[in-house]
Short mmCIF file of C-alpha atoms and ligand atoms in Angstrom, two decimals:
data_model
loop_
_atom_site.label_atom_id
_atom_site.label_comp_id
_atom_site.label_asym_id
_atom_site.label_seq_id
_atom_site.Cartn_x
_atom_site.Cartn_y
_atom_site.Cartn_z
CA MET A 1 61.54 131.53 19.08
CA SER A 2 65.17 131.35 20.09
CA ARG A 3 67.16 128.75 19.06
CA VAL A 4 71.19 128.37 19.60
CA PHE A 5 73.50 127.48 17.57
CA ASN A 6 74.32 123.89 19.34
CA PHE A 7 78.29 122.99 18.65
CA SER A 8 77.91 119.75 20.81
CA ALA A 9 79.81 116.57 19.93
CA GLY A 10 76.72 114.83 20.79
CA PRO A 11 73.71 114.73 21.30
CA SER A 12 74.00 117.16 18.50
CA THR A 13 72.27 119.83 16.80
CA LEU A 14 69.25 118.57 14.29
CA PRO A 15 67.50 120.61 11.28
CA GLU A 16 64.79 122.48 11.98
CA ASP A 17 63.00 121.39 9.17
CA VAL A 18 63.17 117.89 10.43
CA LEU A 19 62.08 118.59 14.20
CA LYS A 20 58.99 120.59 12.71
CA ARG A 21 58.01 117.56 10.44
CA ALA A 22 58.13 115.53 13.86
CA GLN A 23 56.57 118.06 15.83
CA ALA A 24 53.68 117.95 13.12
CA GLU A 25 53.30 114.13 13.26
CA LEU A 26 53.28 113.88 16.75
CA LEU A 27 49.89 113.35 17.76
CA ASP A 28 48.83 111.90 14.46
CA TRP A 29 50.99 110.01 12.32
CA ASN A 30 49.93 109.01 9.11
CA ASN A 31 46.23 109.07 10.13
CA CYS A 32 46.58 106.12 12.36
CA GLY A 33 45.32 108.51 15.44
CA MET A 34 48.57 108.12 17.38
CA SER A 35 51.96 109.42 17.78
CA PRO A 36 54.96 107.38 16.37
CA MET A 37 55.87 107.06 20.01
CA GLU A 38 52.83 105.27 20.56
CA VAL A 39 52.43 102.81 17.74
CA GLY A 40 53.26 99.00 17.65
CA HIS A 41 56.68 98.07 16.29
CA ARG A 42 54.73 95.39 14.23
CA SER A 43 52.21 97.40 13.21
CA HIS A 44 51.29 98.01 9.43
CA VAL A 45 52.32 101.76 9.81
CA PHE A 46 55.59 100.87 11.81
CA SER A 47 56.65 98.39 9.43
CA GLU A 48 56.32 100.70 6.01
CA MET A 49 58.33 103.14 7.88
CA THR A 50 61.23 101.02 8.39
CA GLU A 51 61.21 99.18 4.95
CA ARG A 52 61.21 102.59 3.21
CA CYS A 53 63.86 104.03 5.72
CA GLU A 54 66.09 101.07 5.20
CA ALA A 55 65.68 101.46 1.57
CA THR A 56 66.57 105.06 1.64
CA LEU A 57 69.95 104.44 3.60
CA ARG A 58 71.01 101.68 1.43
CA GLU A 59 70.15 104.02 -1.81
CA LEU A 60 72.50 107.14 0.00
CA LEU A 61 75.32 104.84 0.61
CA ASN A 62 74.89 102.57 -2.06
CA ILE A 63 74.72 99.44 0.17
CA PRO A 64 75.29 95.99 -1.65
CA SER A 65 72.46 93.74 -1.47
CA HIS A 66 74.71 91.18 0.38
CA TYR A 67 75.02 93.44 3.42
CA HIS A 68 72.92 93.48 6.43
CA VAL A 69 71.49 96.94 7.58
CA LEU A 70 70.49 96.47 11.22
CA PHE A 71 68.83 98.90 13.52
CA LEU A 72 69.69 98.22 17.31
CA SER A 73 69.95 99.51 20.57
CA GLY A 74 72.91 99.88 23.05
CA GLY A 75 74.81 102.52 21.35
CA ALA A 76 78.22 102.64 19.41
CA THR A 77 79.70 101.43 22.72
CA SER A 78 77.74 98.16 22.65
CA GLN A 79 79.43 97.32 19.08
CA PHE A 80 82.78 97.76 20.78
CA ALA A 81 81.75 94.04 22.39
CA MET A 82 79.53 92.76 19.29
CA VAL A 83 81.98 93.21 16.84
CA PRO A 84 84.72 90.59 18.70
CA MET A 85 81.94 88.18 19.82
CA ASN A 86 80.57 88.09 16.12
CA LEU A 87 83.81 88.29 14.19
CA LEU A 88 86.36 86.40 16.16
CA ARG A 89 85.37 82.86 15.15
CA ASP A 90 88.51 80.71 15.62
CA SER A 91 91.05 83.58 15.53
CA GLY A 92 92.43 84.37 19.15
CA SER A 93 93.71 88.11 17.46
CA ALA A 94 92.35 91.17 16.14
CA ALA A 95 94.24 94.36 14.97
CA TYR A 96 93.18 97.70 16.19
CA LEU A 97 94.30 101.09 15.19
CA LYS A 98 94.75 103.43 18.14
CA THR A 99 94.04 106.65 17.05
CA GLY A 100 92.71 108.59 19.68
CA HIS A 101 89.65 108.18 22.55
CA TRP A 102 87.25 106.17 20.51
CA SER A 103 89.58 103.23 18.95
CA LYS A 104 91.28 102.96 22.48
CA LYS A 105 88.19 102.57 24.44
CA ALA A 106 87.18 100.14 21.72
CA GLY A 107 90.40 98.14 22.05
CA ASP A 108 90.22 98.02 25.54
CA GLU A 109 86.85 96.48 25.25
CA ALA A 110 87.87 93.80 22.95
CA THR A 111 90.83 92.40 25.18
CA ARG A 112 88.12 90.95 27.26
CA TYR A 113 87.62 88.39 24.35
CA CYS A 114 90.89 88.24 22.40
CA ASP A 115 94.81 89.23 21.79
CA ILE A 116 94.71 92.98 20.23
CA HIS A 117 97.37 93.44 17.84
CA GLN A 118 98.50 97.53 17.89
CA ALA A 119 98.31 97.77 13.90
CA GLY A 120 99.39 101.42 14.44
CA GLN A 121 98.52 104.52 16.54
CA LEU A 122 98.03 108.38 16.50
CA ILE A 123 101.52 109.97 15.85
CA GLU A 124 102.88 113.00 17.39
CA GLU A 125 105.25 114.99 15.32
CA ASN A 126 106.52 118.45 16.06
CA GLY A 127 103.95 119.15 18.16
CA TYR A 128 101.07 118.31 16.00
CA LYS A 129 99.32 114.90 15.81
CA ARG A 130 98.59 112.69 12.62
CA LEU A 131 97.22 109.32 11.56
CA PRO A 132 99.73 106.54 10.81
CA ARG A 133 100.41 106.80 6.72
CA GLU A 134 99.96 103.42 4.64
CA ASP A 135 103.12 102.39 5.18
CA GLU A 136 103.03 102.91 9.13
CA ILE A 137 100.00 100.29 9.18
CA ASP A 138 101.05 96.86 9.70
CA CYS A 139 97.99 94.22 9.84
CA PRO A 140 99.22 90.32 9.61
CA ASN A 141 96.50 88.70 7.24
CA ASP A 142 95.65 86.13 10.01
CA MET A 143 93.74 88.76 11.91
CA ALA A 144 90.32 88.35 12.71
CA TYR A 145 89.47 91.92 11.29
CA LEU A 146 91.31 95.42 10.94
CA TYR A 147 89.20 98.02 13.48
CA PHE A 148 89.47 101.62 13.21
CA THR A 149 87.43 105.08 13.93
CA ASP A 150 86.72 106.79 10.85
CA ASN A 151 86.75 110.04 12.57
CA GLU A 152 87.99 110.78 16.18
CA THR A 153 85.28 112.96 17.80
CA ILE A 154 87.50 114.02 20.74
CA ASP A 155 90.82 114.15 18.83
CA GLY A 156 89.91 115.63 15.93
CA VAL A 157 91.91 113.19 13.45
CA GLU A 158 89.72 111.63 10.00
CA PHE A 159 90.96 109.04 7.71
CA LYS A 160 90.88 110.39 4.33
CA LYS A 161 90.57 106.52 3.16
CA PRO A 162 90.06 103.25 4.68
CA PRO A 163 93.23 101.69 5.54
CA ILE A 164 94.37 98.47 2.93
CA CYS A 165 94.63 95.57 5.01
CA GLY A 166 94.38 92.42 2.20
CA ASN A 167 91.72 89.80 2.73
CA VAL A 168 91.09 90.90 6.27
CA PRO A 169 87.57 92.73 7.04
CA LEU A 170 87.63 95.90 7.89
CA VAL A 171 85.19 97.15 10.82
CA SER A 172 84.76 100.92 10.98
CA ASP A 173 83.38 103.26 13.68
CA MET A 174 81.71 105.92 11.80
CA THR A 175 79.28 107.18 14.64
CA SER A 176 80.66 111.19 14.16
CA ASN A 177 81.18 111.14 10.27
CA PHE A 178 78.20 108.86 9.32
CA LEU A 179 76.79 110.14 5.84
CA SER A 180 79.02 113.09 5.47
CA ARG A 181 80.65 111.66 2.15
CA PRO A 182 80.13 108.80 0.17
CA ILE A 183 81.98 105.46 0.99
CA ASP A 184 82.66 102.63 -0.83
CA VAL A 185 80.64 99.95 1.42
CA ASP A 186 82.32 96.72 -0.57
CA LYS A 187 85.67 97.65 1.16
CA PHE A 188 83.96 96.81 4.74
CA GLY A 189 83.09 94.10 6.72
CA VAL A 190 81.09 96.23 9.16
CA ILE A 191 80.16 99.86 9.44
CA PHE A 192 78.83 101.14 12.46
CA ALA A 193 77.29 104.54 13.78
CA SER A 194 75.21 105.94 16.66
CA SER A 195 72.63 108.23 15.75
CA GLN A 196 72.90 111.12 17.91
CA LYS A 197 76.14 112.69 16.07
CA ASN A 198 74.15 113.16 12.55
CA PHE A 199 71.08 111.27 11.93
CA GLY A 200 68.86 111.95 15.11
CA HIS A 201 68.22 111.68 18.67
CA ALA A 202 70.02 109.04 20.77
CA GLY A 203 68.74 105.49 20.71
CA VAL A 204 69.46 103.85 17.56
CA THR A 205 72.40 102.51 16.16
CA VAL A 206 73.10 101.42 12.35
CA VAL A 207 75.17 98.33 11.55
CA ILE A 208 76.02 97.71 7.96
CA VAL A 209 77.48 94.05 8.19
CA ARG A 210 78.64 91.61 5.50
CA ASP A 211 76.52 88.54 5.08
CA ASP A 212 79.39 85.94 5.60
CA LEU A 213 80.27 87.67 9.35
CA VAL A 214 76.93 86.61 10.49
CA GLY A 215 75.81 83.86 12.04
CA ASP A 216 78.83 82.33 13.82
CA PRO A 217 79.24 84.03 17.42
CA LEU A 218 81.60 83.06 20.13
CA ALA A 219 79.90 80.33 22.15
CA PHE A 220 78.91 82.75 25.39
CA THR A 221 77.72 85.35 23.13
CA PRO A 222 74.14 86.76 24.72
CA THR A 223 71.20 86.43 22.17
CA MET A 224 71.06 90.08 22.09
CA TYR A 225 74.86 90.34 21.07
CA ASN A 226 74.44 87.99 18.15
CA TYR A 227 73.68 89.57 14.81
CA LYS A 228 71.91 86.77 13.49
CA THR A 229 69.09 87.56 16.37
CA HIS A 230 68.74 90.99 14.50
CA ALA A 231 69.14 89.85 10.92
CA ASP A 232 66.69 87.32 11.09
CA ALA A 233 63.85 89.53 12.78
CA GLY A 234 64.55 92.85 10.83
CA SER A 235 65.68 94.00 14.06
CA LYS A 236 62.47 93.42 15.66
CA TYR A 237 63.48 90.57 17.83
CA ASN A 238 62.39 92.48 21.14
CA THR A 239 61.18 95.93 21.13
CA PRO A 240 63.34 98.08 19.12
CA PRO A 241 63.94 101.86 19.69
CA THR A 242 61.00 102.72 17.92
CA TYR A 243 60.94 106.86 18.11
CA ALA A 244 64.62 107.23 17.41
CA TRP A 245 64.24 104.62 14.25
CA TYR A 246 61.30 107.05 12.94
CA PHE A 247 63.51 109.84 14.04
CA ALA A 248 66.27 108.45 11.66
CA SER A 249 63.85 107.63 8.73
CA LEU A 250 63.04 111.61 8.82
CA MET A 251 66.76 112.60 8.81
CA PHE A 252 67.61 109.92 5.77
CA ASP A 253 64.71 111.67 3.73
CA TRP A 254 66.42 115.17 5.23
CA ILE A 255 69.63 113.99 3.47
CA LYS A 256 68.03 112.61 0.41
CA GLU A 257 66.32 116.14 -0.11
CA GLN A 258 69.28 118.02 0.59
CA GLY A 259 71.01 115.86 -2.45
CA GLY A 260 72.19 113.13 -0.77
CA VAL A 261 75.44 112.33 1.00
CA GLU A 262 77.87 113.98 -2.09
CA ALA A 263 75.77 117.01 -1.14
CA MET A 264 76.66 116.41 2.40
CA GLU A 265 80.41 116.23 1.48
CA LYS A 266 80.31 119.69 -0.22
CA LYS A 267 78.64 121.63 2.25
CA SER A 268 80.68 119.95 5.15
CA LYS A 269 83.61 120.48 3.67
CA ALA A 270 82.56 124.43 2.75
CA LYS A 271 81.63 125.07 6.48
CA ILE A 272 85.08 123.40 7.89
CA ASN A 273 87.05 125.22 5.58
CA THR A 274 85.86 128.42 7.33
CA LEU A 275 86.52 127.54 10.41
CA TYR A 276 89.82 126.04 9.88
CA HIS A 277 90.90 129.14 8.03
CA ALA A 278 90.04 131.42 10.77
CA VAL A 279 92.14 129.17 13.18
CA ASP A 280 94.96 129.11 10.77
CA HIS A 281 95.07 132.86 10.02
CA SER A 282 95.61 133.93 13.59
CA ASP A 283 98.10 133.10 16.39
CA PHE A 284 95.62 133.52 19.00
CA TYR A 285 93.79 129.88 18.07
CA LEU A 286 96.08 126.91 17.74
CA ASN A 287 94.86 123.17 16.14
CA PRO A 288 97.07 120.37 17.26
CA VAL A 289 96.25 118.29 14.11
CA GLN A 290 98.25 118.12 10.79
CA GLN A 291 96.13 119.10 7.99
CA CYS A 292 96.17 115.91 6.35
CA SER A 293 94.46 114.05 9.18
CA ARG A 294 92.25 116.96 10.09
CA SER A 295 88.22 115.71 10.80
CA THR A 296 85.73 117.72 8.60
CA LEU A 297 83.13 117.25 11.41
CA ASN A 298 85.37 118.09 14.65
CA VAL A 299 87.69 120.98 15.30
CA PRO A 300 89.30 121.06 18.70
CA PHE A 301 90.82 124.31 18.83
CA THR A 302 93.01 126.12 21.79
CA LEU A 303 93.54 129.65 22.77
CA SER A 304 97.03 130.50 23.12
CA ASP A 305 96.29 131.84 26.16
CA PRO A 306 94.06 129.45 28.40
CA SER A 307 93.33 131.78 30.79
CA LEU A 308 90.61 133.21 28.50
CA ASP A 309 89.12 130.04 27.99
CA SER A 310 85.94 130.80 30.31
CA LEU A 311 85.47 134.07 29.22
CA PHE A 312 85.39 132.87 25.53
CA ILE A 313 83.09 129.96 26.24
CA GLU A 314 80.61 132.60 28.50
CA GLU A 315 80.92 135.30 25.78
CA ALA A 316 80.20 133.04 22.99
CA LYS A 317 76.83 131.55 24.67
CA GLN A 318 76.17 135.50 24.99
CA HIS A 319 76.28 135.35 21.12
CA ASN A 320 73.91 131.89 20.82
CA LEU A 321 77.07 129.97 20.26
CA CYS A 322 76.72 127.00 22.73
CA ASN A 323 78.59 123.92 23.66
CA LEU A 324 81.89 124.97 22.84
CA LYS A 325 83.84 123.47 25.66
CA GLY A 326 86.45 120.98 24.59
CA HIS A 327 86.22 117.51 25.99
CA ARG A 328 87.26 117.12 29.61
CA SER A 329 90.00 114.96 28.64
CA VAL A 330 91.84 117.26 26.05
CA GLY A 331 90.59 120.78 27.48
CA GLY A 332 90.10 124.00 25.27
CA MET A 333 87.81 124.57 22.69
CA ARG A 334 86.05 121.83 20.26
CA ALA A 335 83.46 122.86 17.79
CA SER A 336 81.29 119.94 16.05
CA VAL A 337 79.90 121.00 12.71
CA TYR A 338 77.66 118.24 12.10
CA LEU A 339 75.28 117.66 8.82
CA ALA A 340 72.63 119.83 10.56
CA MET A 341 74.95 122.67 11.73
CA THR A 342 74.10 125.55 8.94
CA GLU A 343 76.39 127.87 7.39
CA GLN A 344 74.97 130.92 9.34
CA GLY A 345 76.31 129.07 12.60
CA VAL A 346 79.82 128.33 11.08
CA ASN A 347 79.59 132.23 9.90
CA ASP A 348 78.23 133.57 13.41
CA LEU A 349 81.29 131.31 15.10
CA VAL A 350 83.87 133.08 12.90
CA ASP A 351 82.55 136.03 13.49
CA PHE A 352 82.58 135.86 17.08
CA MET A 353 86.17 134.22 16.96
CA ILE A 354 88.11 137.34 14.89
CA ASP A 355 85.97 139.73 17.33
CA PHE A 356 87.08 138.00 20.49
CA GLU A 357 90.67 138.20 19.47
CA LYS A 358 90.72 141.96 18.51
CA ARG A 359 89.68 142.42 22.25
CA ASN A 360 91.69 140.13 23.98
CA GLY A 361 94.46 139.65 21.40
C1 PLP B 401 80.06 109.30 20.37
C2 PLP B 401 81.05 108.13 19.89
C3 PLP B 401 80.81 106.73 20.67
C4 PLP B 401 80.10 106.48 21.49
O1 PLP B 401 78.57 106.48 21.01
P1 PLP B 401 77.56 106.10 22.12
O2 PLP B 401 76.26 105.90 21.08
O3 PLP B 401 77.34 107.09 23.19
O4 PLP B 401 77.88 104.60 22.53
C5 PLP B 401 81.73 106.10 19.95
N1 PLP B 401 82.73 106.25 18.91
C6 PLP B 401 82.57 107.45 18.22
C7 PLP B 401 83.47 107.71 17.08
C8 PLP B 401 81.69 108.45 18.76
O5 PLP B 401 81.71 109.87 18.45
#
């Protein structure tokens, strides 16, 4: 067997143990004589899984009982529309922090439904990027909500703590750093994340939404875009993405076995520090983000000589280090080090980077 180290930003690498468990359960799941893919979503065996799945997630993140946990299809991108449709109510405006690719995309979608108040943006200073400081964020208290992207997957910036906004509900896209650290759910109105970065393959999106924000959507909201539809139906209003939901439950079990989100945070920091250390202790590699705003999951970096980019990517691949090419909008390289990436993978990458620099620097 020759599995590679997959540094893709998503769909991304999965733990071998979880893949093996899925393999073992593929033909006969819980003695039902069917694979999880073939089982009805209202069957006993499936409902047992979904109940346990939600309970485990609630335990991992300490989610209070006045929050719904929804398992939806449509990806994180559907939330860019669902959030304004469900949270705007009588308000004509919402505040957005534009800190990179994904928050810009979310804000652009919201302009179809309301006015956008720019509450702050990614700042460029001395050639480095950073997130706005607390005193640079401006969120008037008549906004329907304040939207931000906790970890900008492409730009490599991550909030160390959520922005403060008084009584305005906070909405956070945590797709690329979900379950990588403990969070205080009580501070948020809505948290959402799609599965293919940190808890599975593509197909299911977790939405954690406070009770009082559910049930009064804009009049034209399609039934499937109304949070209440899914809250009332236990996320089974229509056929849910059954296998992705099942796979997410395996991932939540795995995270729990690893020691929960506290352990994930510790491991993530150790892995990422090794990588940043390698980048910072070399003039050959550059990271464009100020220390205070750096992501714990996605590390964009460039070579001081971009003509070596394709050689770097090609040779890395020969060392089983795959999908290191940067996003087409920023170029260079990007290493995504999600929960399932092993320390061995990061160490191999760093060894390769040092060797590559020796031969080409
Ligand atoms: C990948 C990603 C998205 C898009 O997710 P889809 O499930 O493909 O819609 C949105 N936000 C962030 C932060 C992401 O990393």
